[in-house]
PDB file of C-alpha atoms in Angstrom:
ATOM      1  CA  MET A   1     -13.538   0.138 -18.020  1.00 48.00           C
ATOM      2  CA  GLY A   2     -14.403   3.579 -19.507  1.00 56.00           C
ATOM      3  CA  LYS A   3     -11.905   6.088 -20.559  1.00 92.00           C
ATOM      4  CA  LEU A   4      -8.980   6.004 -18.160  1.00 96.00           C
ATOM      5  CA  PHE A   5      -8.073   9.660 -18.469  1.00 96.00           C
ATOM      6  CA  ASP A   6     -11.639  10.781 -17.674  1.00 96.00           C
ATOM      7  CA  ARG A   7     -11.647   8.567 -14.615  1.00 96.00           C
ATOM      8  CA  LEU A   8      -8.336   9.889 -13.571  1.00 96.00           C
ATOM      9  CA  ASN A   9      -9.396  13.468 -14.192  1.00 95.00           C
ATOM     10  CA  SER A  10     -12.505  13.021 -12.046  1.00 96.00           C
ATOM     11  CA  ASP A  11     -10.165  12.514  -9.040  1.00 97.00           C
ATOM     12  CA  VAL A  12      -9.664  15.690  -7.054  1.00 97.00           C
ATOM     13  CA  ARG A  13      -5.961  14.674  -6.262  1.00 97.00           C
ATOM     14  CA  PHE A  14      -5.343  14.505 -10.029  1.00 96.00           C
ATOM     15  CA  VAL A  15      -6.958  17.945 -10.619  1.00 96.00           C
ATOM     16  CA  GLU A  16      -5.131  19.492  -7.699  1.00 95.00           C
ATOM     17  CA  GLY A  17      -1.772  17.842  -8.678  1.00 95.00           C
ATOM     18  CA  ILE A  18      -1.162  19.186 -12.053  1.00 94.00           C
ATOM     19  CA  ASN A  19      -1.322  22.841 -13.246  1.00 91.00           C
ATOM     20  CA  GLY A  20       1.067  22.421 -16.234  1.00 87.00           C
ATOM     21  CA  CYS A  21       4.538  20.882 -16.013  1.00 91.00           C
ATOM     22  CA  ILE A  22       7.323  22.910 -17.557  1.00 92.00           C
ATOM     23  CA  ASN A  23       9.644  19.791 -17.407  1.00 92.00           C
ATOM     24  CA  CYS A  24      12.218  21.562 -15.209  1.00 95.00           C
ATOM     25  CA  GLY A  25      13.083  18.390 -13.303  1.00 95.00           C
ATOM     26  CA  THR A  26      12.983  20.004  -9.899  1.00 96.00           C
ATOM     27  CA  CYS A  27      10.602  17.358  -8.468  1.00 97.00           C
ATOM     28  CA  THR A  28      12.945  14.583  -9.621  1.00 96.00           C
ATOM     29  CA  ALA A  29      16.005  16.283  -8.180  1.00 96.00           C
ATOM     30  CA  ILE A  30      14.365  16.534  -4.765  1.00 95.00           C
ATOM     31  CA  CYS A  31      12.616  13.104  -4.802  1.00 97.00           C
ATOM     32  CA  PRO A  32      14.037  10.558  -2.209  1.00 96.00           C
ATOM     33  CA  ALA A  33      12.534   7.654  -4.255  1.00 96.00           C
ATOM     34  CA  ALA A  34      14.407   8.805  -7.347  1.00 95.00           C
ATOM     35  CA  GLU A  35      17.684   8.289  -5.437  1.00 93.00           C
ATOM     36  CA  VAL A  36      17.087   4.506  -5.371  1.00 93.00           C
ATOM     37  CA  TYR A  37      14.606   3.596  -8.066  1.00 94.00           C
ATOM     38  CA  ASP A  38      14.236   4.248 -11.786  1.00 92.00           C
ATOM     39  CA  TYR A  39      11.489   6.652 -10.920  1.00 95.00           C
ATOM     40  CA  GLU A  40      11.110  10.225 -12.076  1.00 95.00           C
ATOM     41  CA  PRO A  41       8.148  12.385 -10.961  1.00 96.00           C
ATOM     42  CA  ARG A  42       8.739  14.565 -13.995  1.00 96.00           C
ATOM     43  CA  THR A  43       8.181  11.732 -16.366  1.00 96.00           C
ATOM     44  CA  ILE A  44       4.920  10.842 -14.567  1.00 96.00           C
ATOM     45  CA  ALA A  45       3.734  14.488 -14.852  1.00 95.00           C
ATOM     46  CA  ASN A  46       4.533  14.534 -18.612  1.00 94.00           C
ATOM     47  CA  LEU A  47       2.886  11.162 -19.301  1.00 95.00           C
ATOM     48  CA  VAL A  48      -0.508  11.896 -17.717  1.00 95.00           C
ATOM     49  CA  GLN A  49      -0.568  15.212 -19.529  1.00 93.00           C
ATOM     50  CA  MET A  50      -0.605  13.179 -22.886  1.00 93.00           C
ATOM     51  CA  ARG A  51      -4.251  12.231 -21.937  1.00 94.00           C
ATOM     52  CA  ASP A  52      -3.544   8.975 -23.771  1.00 95.00           C
ATOM     53  CA  ASP A  53      -5.425   5.918 -22.366  1.00 97.00           C
ATOM     54  CA  ASN A  54      -2.840   3.477 -23.537  1.00 96.00           C
ATOM     55  CA  VAL A  55      -0.090   5.393 -21.690  1.00 97.00           C
ATOM     56  CA  ILE A  56      -2.220   5.631 -18.537  1.00 97.00           C
ATOM     57  CA  GLU A  57      -3.008   1.914 -18.802  1.00 98.00           C
ATOM     58  CA  GLU A  58       0.704   1.089 -19.002  1.00 98.00           C
ATOM     59  CA  LEU A  59       1.232   3.336 -15.806  1.00 98.00           C
ATOM     60  CA  LEU A  60      -1.504   1.521 -13.977  1.00 98.00           C
ATOM     61  CA  LYS A  61       0.081  -1.905 -14.695  1.00 98.00           C
ATOM     62  CA  SER A  62       3.522  -0.748 -13.839  1.00 97.00           C
ATOM     63  CA  ASP A  63       5.835  -0.827 -10.710  1.00 97.00           C
ATOM     64  CA  THR A  64       6.697   2.800 -11.250  1.00 97.00           C
ATOM     65  CA  ILE A  65       3.614   4.150  -9.593  1.00 97.00           C
ATOM     66  CA  TRP A  66       4.432   2.127  -6.483  1.00 97.00           C
ATOM     67  CA  TYR A  67       7.917   3.440  -5.982  1.00 97.00           C
ATOM     68  CA  CYS A  68       6.744   6.895  -4.541  1.00 97.00           C
ATOM     69  CA  GLY A  69       6.839   7.328  -0.827  1.00 95.00           C
ATOM     70  CA  GLU A  70       4.275  10.123  -0.966  1.00 95.00           C
ATOM     71  CA  CYS A  71       6.596  12.409   1.169  1.00 96.00           C
ATOM     72  CA  MET A  72       5.285  15.335  -1.087  1.00 96.00           C
ATOM     73  CA  SER A  73       8.634  16.937  -1.339  1.00 95.00           C
ATOM     74  CA  CYS A  74       7.795  17.391  -4.983  1.00 95.00           C
ATOM     75  CA  LYS A  75       4.978  19.800  -4.037  1.00 94.00           C
ATOM     76  CA  THR A  76       7.262  21.958  -1.875  1.00 93.00           C
ATOM     77  CA  ARG A  77       9.617  22.634  -4.672  1.00 92.00           C
ATOM     78  CA  CYS A  78       7.667  22.781  -7.808  1.00 95.00           C
ATOM     79  CA  PRO A  79       7.669  26.309  -9.295  1.00 94.00           C
ATOM     80  CA  ARG A  80       4.334  25.643 -10.818  1.00 93.00           C
ATOM     81  CA  ASN A  81       2.797  24.348  -7.643  1.00 93.00           C
ATOM     82  CA  ASN A  82       2.307  20.822  -9.220  1.00 95.00           C
ATOM     83  CA  ALA A  83       2.260  17.848  -6.926  1.00 96.00           C
ATOM     84  CA  PRO A  84       3.376  14.526  -8.698  1.00 96.00           C
ATOM     85  CA  GLY A  85       2.787  12.863  -5.287  1.00 97.00           C
ATOM     86  CA  LEU A  86      -0.979  13.560  -5.696  1.00 97.00           C
ATOM     87  CA  LEU A  87      -0.920  12.260  -9.262  1.00 97.00           C
ATOM     88  CA  ILE A  88       0.634   9.122  -7.921  1.00 98.00           C
ATOM     89  CA  GLN A  89      -2.118   8.766  -5.295  1.00 97.00           C
ATOM     90  CA  ALA A  90      -4.707   9.163  -8.009  1.00 98.00           C
ATOM     91  CA  LEU A  91      -3.056   6.615 -10.290  1.00 98.00           C
ATOM     92  CA  ARG A  92      -2.721   4.007  -7.434  1.00 98.00           C
ATOM     93  CA  GLY A  93      -6.435   4.386  -6.713  1.00 96.00           C
ATOM     94  CA  LEU A  94      -7.404   3.879 -10.256  1.00 97.00           C
ATOM     95  CA  SER A  95      -4.897   1.054 -10.561  1.00 98.00           C
ATOM     96  CA  ILE A  96      -6.855  -0.774  -7.744  1.00 97.00           C
ATOM     97  CA  GLU A  97     -10.207   0.124  -9.050  1.00 96.00           C
ATOM     98  CA  THR A  98      -9.549  -1.314 -12.452  1.00 96.00           C
ATOM     99  CA  GLY A  99      -7.803  -4.260 -11.037  1.00 97.00           C
ATOM    100  CA  LEU A 100      -4.562  -3.595 -13.054  1.00 98.00           C
ATOM    101  CA  PHE A 101      -2.377  -3.496  -9.803  1.00 98.00           C
ATOM    102  CA  VAL A 102      -1.810  -7.168 -10.016  1.00 98.00           C
ATOM    103  CA  GLU A 103       0.012  -6.775 -13.231  1.00 97.00           C
ATOM    104  CA  SER A 104       3.149  -5.416 -11.423  1.00 97.00           C
ATOM    105  CA  GLU A 105       5.235  -7.020  -8.677  1.00 97.00           C
ATOM    106  CA  LYS A 106       4.829  -3.890  -6.352  1.00 97.00           C
ATOM    107  CA  GLY A 107       1.130  -3.616  -7.194  1.00 98.00           C
ATOM    108  CA  ARG A 108       0.495  -7.039  -6.152  1.00 97.00           C
ATOM    109  CA  GLN A 109       1.952  -6.298  -2.813  1.00 96.00           C
ATOM    110  CA  GLN A 110      -1.296  -4.333  -1.967  1.00 96.00           C
ATOM    111  CA  LEU A 111      -2.707  -7.660  -0.835  1.00 96.00           C
ATOM    112  CA  SER A 112      -0.053  -7.643   1.997  1.00 93.00           C
ATOM    113  CA  LEU A 113      -0.917  -4.134   2.979  1.00 94.00           C
ATOM    114  CA  LYS A 114      -4.594  -4.892   2.954  1.00 95.00           C
ATOM    115  CA  ARG A 115      -4.341  -7.930   5.217  1.00 93.00           C
ATOM    116  CA  MET A 116      -1.487  -6.845   7.523  1.00 91.00           C
ATOM    117  CA  LEU A 117      -2.606  -3.277   8.027  1.00 93.00           C
ATOM    118  CA  GLY A 118      -6.179  -2.975   6.807  1.00 95.00           C
ATOM    119  CA  ASN A 119      -7.451  -6.091   8.514  1.00 93.00           C
ATOM    120  CA  SER A 120      -5.632  -5.194  11.692  1.00 93.00           C
ATOM    121  CA  ILE A 121      -7.304  -1.716  11.873  1.00 95.00           C
ATOM    122  CA  LEU A 122     -10.849  -3.321  11.477  1.00 96.00           C
ATOM    123  CA  GLU A 123      -9.973  -6.255  13.888  1.00 94.00           C
ATOM    124  CA  THR A 124      -8.086  -4.504  16.649  1.00 95.00           C
ATOM    125  CA  GLY A 125      -8.281  -0.759  16.033  1.00 96.00           C
ATOM    126  CA  TYR A 126      -4.402  -0.730  15.468  1.00 96.00           C
ATOM    127  CA  CYS A 127      -2.507  -0.354  12.322  1.00 94.00           C
ATOM    128  CA  VAL A 128       0.021  -2.756  13.622  1.00 90.00           C
ATOM    129  CA  HIS A 129      -0.928  -4.885  16.668  1.00 91.00           C
ATOM    130  CA  PHE A 130       1.565  -6.579  18.971  1.00 90.00           C
ATOM    131  CA  ASP A 131      -0.022  -9.990  18.460  1.00 90.00           C
ATOM    132  CA  HIS A 132       0.261  -9.678  14.699  1.00 87.00           C
ATOM    133  CA  ALA A 133       4.025  -9.217  14.664  1.00 87.00           C
ATOM    134  CA  GLU A 134       4.928 -12.910  14.251  1.00 85.00           C
ATOM    135  CA  LEU A 135       8.425 -13.806  13.955  1.00 88.00           C
ATOM    136  CA  SER A 136       7.767 -16.094  11.008  1.00 84.00           C
ATOM    137  CA  MET A 137       6.757 -12.939   8.898  1.00 85.00           C
ATOM    138  CA  PHE A 138       9.364 -10.538  10.530  1.00 88.00           C
ATOM    139  CA  PRO A 139      12.522 -12.687  11.107  1.00 90.00           C
ATOM    140  CA  GLU A 140      14.456  -9.546  11.307  1.00 92.00           C
ATOM    141  CA  LEU A 141      13.051  -9.078  14.729  1.00 92.00           C
ATOM    142  CA  GLY A 142      15.128 -12.007  16.085  1.00 94.00           C
ATOM    143  CA  PRO A 143      14.931 -14.333  19.032  1.00 94.00           C
ATOM    144  CA  VAL A 144      14.675 -11.683  21.634  1.00 95.00           C
ATOM    145  CA  TRP A 145      11.349 -10.586  19.967  1.00 93.00           C
ATOM    146  CA  GLN A 146      10.052 -14.079  20.135  1.00 93.00           C
ATOM    147  CA  TRP A 147      11.007 -14.168  24.013  1.00 95.00           C
ATOM    148  CA  VAL A 148       8.924 -10.893  24.503  1.00 95.00           C
ATOM    149  CA  ARG A 149       6.064 -12.276  22.721  1.00 94.00           C
ATOM    150  CA  ASP A 150       6.117 -15.446  24.625  1.00 94.00           C
ATOM    151  CA  ASN A 151       6.310 -13.348  27.898  1.00 96.00           C
ATOM    152  CA  ARG A 152       4.304 -10.398  26.624  1.00 95.00           C
ATOM    153  CA  GLU A 153       1.750 -10.061  29.620  1.00 93.00           C
ATOM    154  CA  LYS A 154       4.634  -9.667  32.082  1.00 95.00           C
ATOM    155  CA  VAL A 155       6.848  -7.482  29.809  1.00 96.00           C
ATOM    156  CA  LEU A 156       4.051  -5.186  28.811  1.00 95.00           C
ATOM    157  CA  ALA A 157       2.868  -4.762  32.254  1.00 94.00           C
ATOM    158  CA  LYS A 158       6.371  -3.659  33.360  1.00 95.00           C
ATOM    159  CA  VAL A 159       6.533  -0.845  30.594  1.00 93.00           C
ATOM    160  CA  GLY A 160       3.084   0.485  31.576  1.00 93.00           C
ATOM    161  CA  ALA A 161       0.984  -0.940  28.850  1.00 95.00           C
ATOM    162  CA  ASN A 162      -2.607  -1.885  29.382  1.00 96.00           C
ATOM    163  CA  TYR A 163      -2.447  -4.925  27.233  1.00 95.00           C
ATOM    164  CA  ASN A 164      -5.762  -6.152  26.116  1.00 94.00           C
ATOM    165  CA  GLY A 165      -7.275  -4.350  29.215  1.00 94.00           C
ATOM    166  CA  SER A 166     -10.201  -1.916  29.477  1.00 92.00           C
ATOM    167  CA  GLY A 167      -9.783   1.871  30.111  1.00 90.00           C
ATOM    168  CA  PRO A 168      -6.818   3.987  28.945  1.00 92.00           C
ATOM    169  CA  GLY A 169      -3.277   2.877  28.037  1.00 92.00           C
ATOM    170  CA  ALA A 170      -1.284   1.566  25.264  1.00 92.00           C
ATOM    171  CA  MET A 171      -2.380  -1.675  23.698  1.00 93.00           C
ATOM    172  CA  ARG A 172      -5.704  -1.593  25.426  1.00 96.00           C
ATOM    173  CA  LYS A 173      -8.607  -3.415  23.911  1.00 96.00           C
ATOM    174  CA  ILE A 174     -10.622  -1.213  21.582  1.00 96.00           C
ATOM    175  CA  SER A 175     -14.363  -1.454  22.305  1.00 96.00           C
ATOM    176  CA  LYS A 176     -16.664  -3.037  19.807  1.00 96.00           C
ATOM    177  CA  GLU A 177     -18.593   0.160  19.612  1.00 97.00           C
ATOM    178  CA  ASN A 178     -15.420   1.934  18.341  1.00 97.00           C
ATOM    179  CA  LEU A 179     -14.548  -0.908  16.081  1.00 97.00           C
ATOM    180  CA  ASP A 180     -18.063  -0.710  14.552  1.00 98.00           C
ATOM    181  CA  GLU A 181     -17.573   2.961  13.934  1.00 98.00           C
ATOM    182  CA  LEU A 182     -14.158   2.323  12.298  1.00 97.00           C
ATOM    183  CA  GLU A 183     -15.763  -0.191  10.054  1.00 97.00           C
ATOM    184  CA  LYS A 184     -18.489   2.232   9.090  1.00 98.00           C
ATOM    185  CA  ILE A 185     -15.931   4.898   8.128  1.00 98.00           C
ATOM    186  CA  PHE A 186     -14.279   2.363   5.905  1.00 97.00           C
ATOM    187  CA  GLU A 187     -17.602   1.560   4.440  1.00 98.00           C
ATOM    188  CA  VAL A 188     -18.844   5.149   3.527  1.00 98.00           C
ATOM    189  CA  THR A 189     -15.459   6.233   2.225  1.00 96.00           C
ATOM    190  CA  GLY A 190     -15.155   3.190  -0.128  1.00 94.00           C
ATOM    191  CA  GLY A 191     -12.297   1.485   1.840  1.00 95.00           C
ATOM    192  CA  LEU A 192     -14.325  -1.810   2.186  1.00 97.00           C
ATOM    193  CA  ASP A 193     -14.901  -1.820  -1.588  1.00 96.00           C
ATOM    194  CA  TRP A 194     -11.193  -1.324  -2.094  1.00 94.00           C
ATOM    195  CA  PHE A 195     -10.491  -4.212   0.250  1.00 96.00           C
ATOM    196  CA  ASP A 196     -12.939  -6.531  -1.598  1.00 96.00           C
ATOM    197  CA  LYS A 197     -11.349  -5.394  -4.979  1.00 97.00           C
ATOM    198  CA  ILE A 198      -7.880  -6.242  -3.798  1.00 97.00           C
ATOM    199  CA  GLU A 199      -9.021  -9.717  -2.543  1.00 96.00           C
ATOM    200  CA  ASP A 200     -11.045 -10.571  -5.683  1.00 96.00           C
ATOM    201  CA  VAL A 201      -8.489  -9.576  -8.200  1.00 97.00           C
ATOM    202  CA  SER A 202      -5.741 -11.191  -6.246  1.00 96.00           C
ATOM    203  CA  ALA A 203      -7.640 -14.355  -6.307  1.00 95.00           C
ATOM    204  CA  GLN A 204      -7.885 -14.291  -9.979  1.00 96.00           C
ATOM    205  CA  LYS A 205      -4.164 -13.649 -10.216  1.00 96.00           C
ATOM    206  CA  ALA A 206      -3.231 -16.418  -7.889  1.00 95.00           C
ATOM    207  CA  LYS A 207      -5.322 -18.763  -9.912  1.00 95.00           C
ATOM    208  CA  GLU A 208      -3.372 -17.577 -13.139  1.00 95.00           C
ATOM    209  CA  LEU A 209      -0.153 -18.315 -11.323  1.00 94.00           C
ATOM    210  CA  GLY A 210      -1.347 -21.800  -9.980  1.00 94.00           C
ATOM    211  CA  MET A 211      -1.211 -20.677  -6.313  1.00 93.00           C
ATOM    212  CA  GLU A 212      -3.559 -20.962  -3.412  1.00 89.00           C
ATOM    213  CA  LYS A 213      -4.531 -17.349  -2.329  1.00 86.00           C
ATOM    214  CA  GLY A 214      -6.001 -18.381   0.959  1.00 85.00           C
ATOM    215  CA  ASP A 215      -7.042 -15.704   3.582  1.00 83.00           C
ATOM    216  CA  ALA A 216      -4.175 -15.906   5.991  1.00 78.00           C
ATOM    217  CA  THR A 217      -1.182 -13.584   6.644  1.00 74.00           C
ATOM    218  CA  ASP A 218       1.363 -16.272   7.234  1.00 70.00           C
ATOM    219  CA  LYS A 219       3.065 -18.931   5.293  1.00 66.00           C
ATOM    220  CA  LYS A 220      -0.079 -21.038   4.998  1.00 76.00           C
ATOM    221  CA  SER A 221      -1.158 -18.880   2.080  1.00 86.00           C
ATOM    222  CA  ALA A 222       1.212 -19.489  -0.718  1.00 91.00           C
ATOM    223  CA  TYR A 223       0.132 -16.510  -3.026  1.00 94.00           C
ATOM    224  CA  PHE A 224       0.174 -14.134   0.106  1.00 92.00           C
ATOM    225  CA  THR A 225       3.641 -15.428   1.042  1.00 91.00           C
ATOM    226  CA  HIS A 226       4.887 -14.992  -2.504  1.00 92.00           C
ATOM    227  CA  VAL A 227       3.761 -11.335  -2.992  1.00 94.00           C
ATOM    228  CA  TYR A 228       5.051 -10.537   0.548  1.00 91.00           C
ATOM    229  CA  ARG A 229       8.426 -12.154   0.205  1.00 90.00           C
ATOM    230  CA  TYR A 230       9.356 -11.887  -3.505  1.00 91.00           C
ATOM    231  CA  ASN A 231      11.528  -8.929  -4.488  1.00 91.00           C
ATOM    232  CA  ASN A 232      13.220  -8.540  -7.824  1.00 92.00           C
ATOM    233  CA  ALA A 233      16.211  -6.612  -6.501  1.00 87.00           C
ATOM    234  CA  GLU A 234      17.843  -6.398  -9.857  1.00 88.00           C
ATOM    235  CA  LYS A 235      14.730  -4.785 -11.427  1.00 90.00           C
ATOM    236  CA  HIS A 236      13.957  -2.436  -8.561  1.00 91.00           C
ATOM    237  CA  ARG A 237      16.998  -0.386  -8.357  1.00 87.00           C
ATOM    238  CA  ARG A 238      18.326   2.738 -10.024  1.00 88.00           C
ATOM    239  CA  LYS A 239      20.511   1.867 -12.976  1.00 82.00           C
TER     240      LYS A 239
END
């Protein structure tokens, strides 16, 4: 695995994100996530400055680093121009690269994001595609949404969308040439390697939990459904 701090310190987001914390707490006071979670940007800044691999490993295995919304309010207020949000981004990246993200409930949800957003981008060109918003996974949309889906060609035409059509317009079909270019961008930036890492390590965790990982984004995949649905509300709240 190598020295975790050295790997963290090789990330430009980490280098740019910390100039020396004076523990004033301004970042925590302005942080929206700190309002609802036991999460303090000030604590993160203090912990990473310890340069202790054991401390960093515990962060990589924790739910804490996944609470941040990356709004970067912390950067706008810090009197030392620190950016705990950038530290979080670097920690999240390292958590995925080391496979330690599966050790926390919120970290395991990276599989949901990879399949529901990442796969959608590569397959359709859209982060969230109309056809992927199935009622079984988004019950809060209600029966009206199901009716819209069942009648989507007529409904979308009435609102001016170019559903799966060629040429300009919302919901148009993205050309294979553009999809190939998107995939190439993901390849050269390391995005595909991240996706493979998330799938591979999630498979190991699913086996450990005695669940079938599968490759679907619906209830046919037991592990996917578990990480997508399960939320320990008692744990993930500010006490």
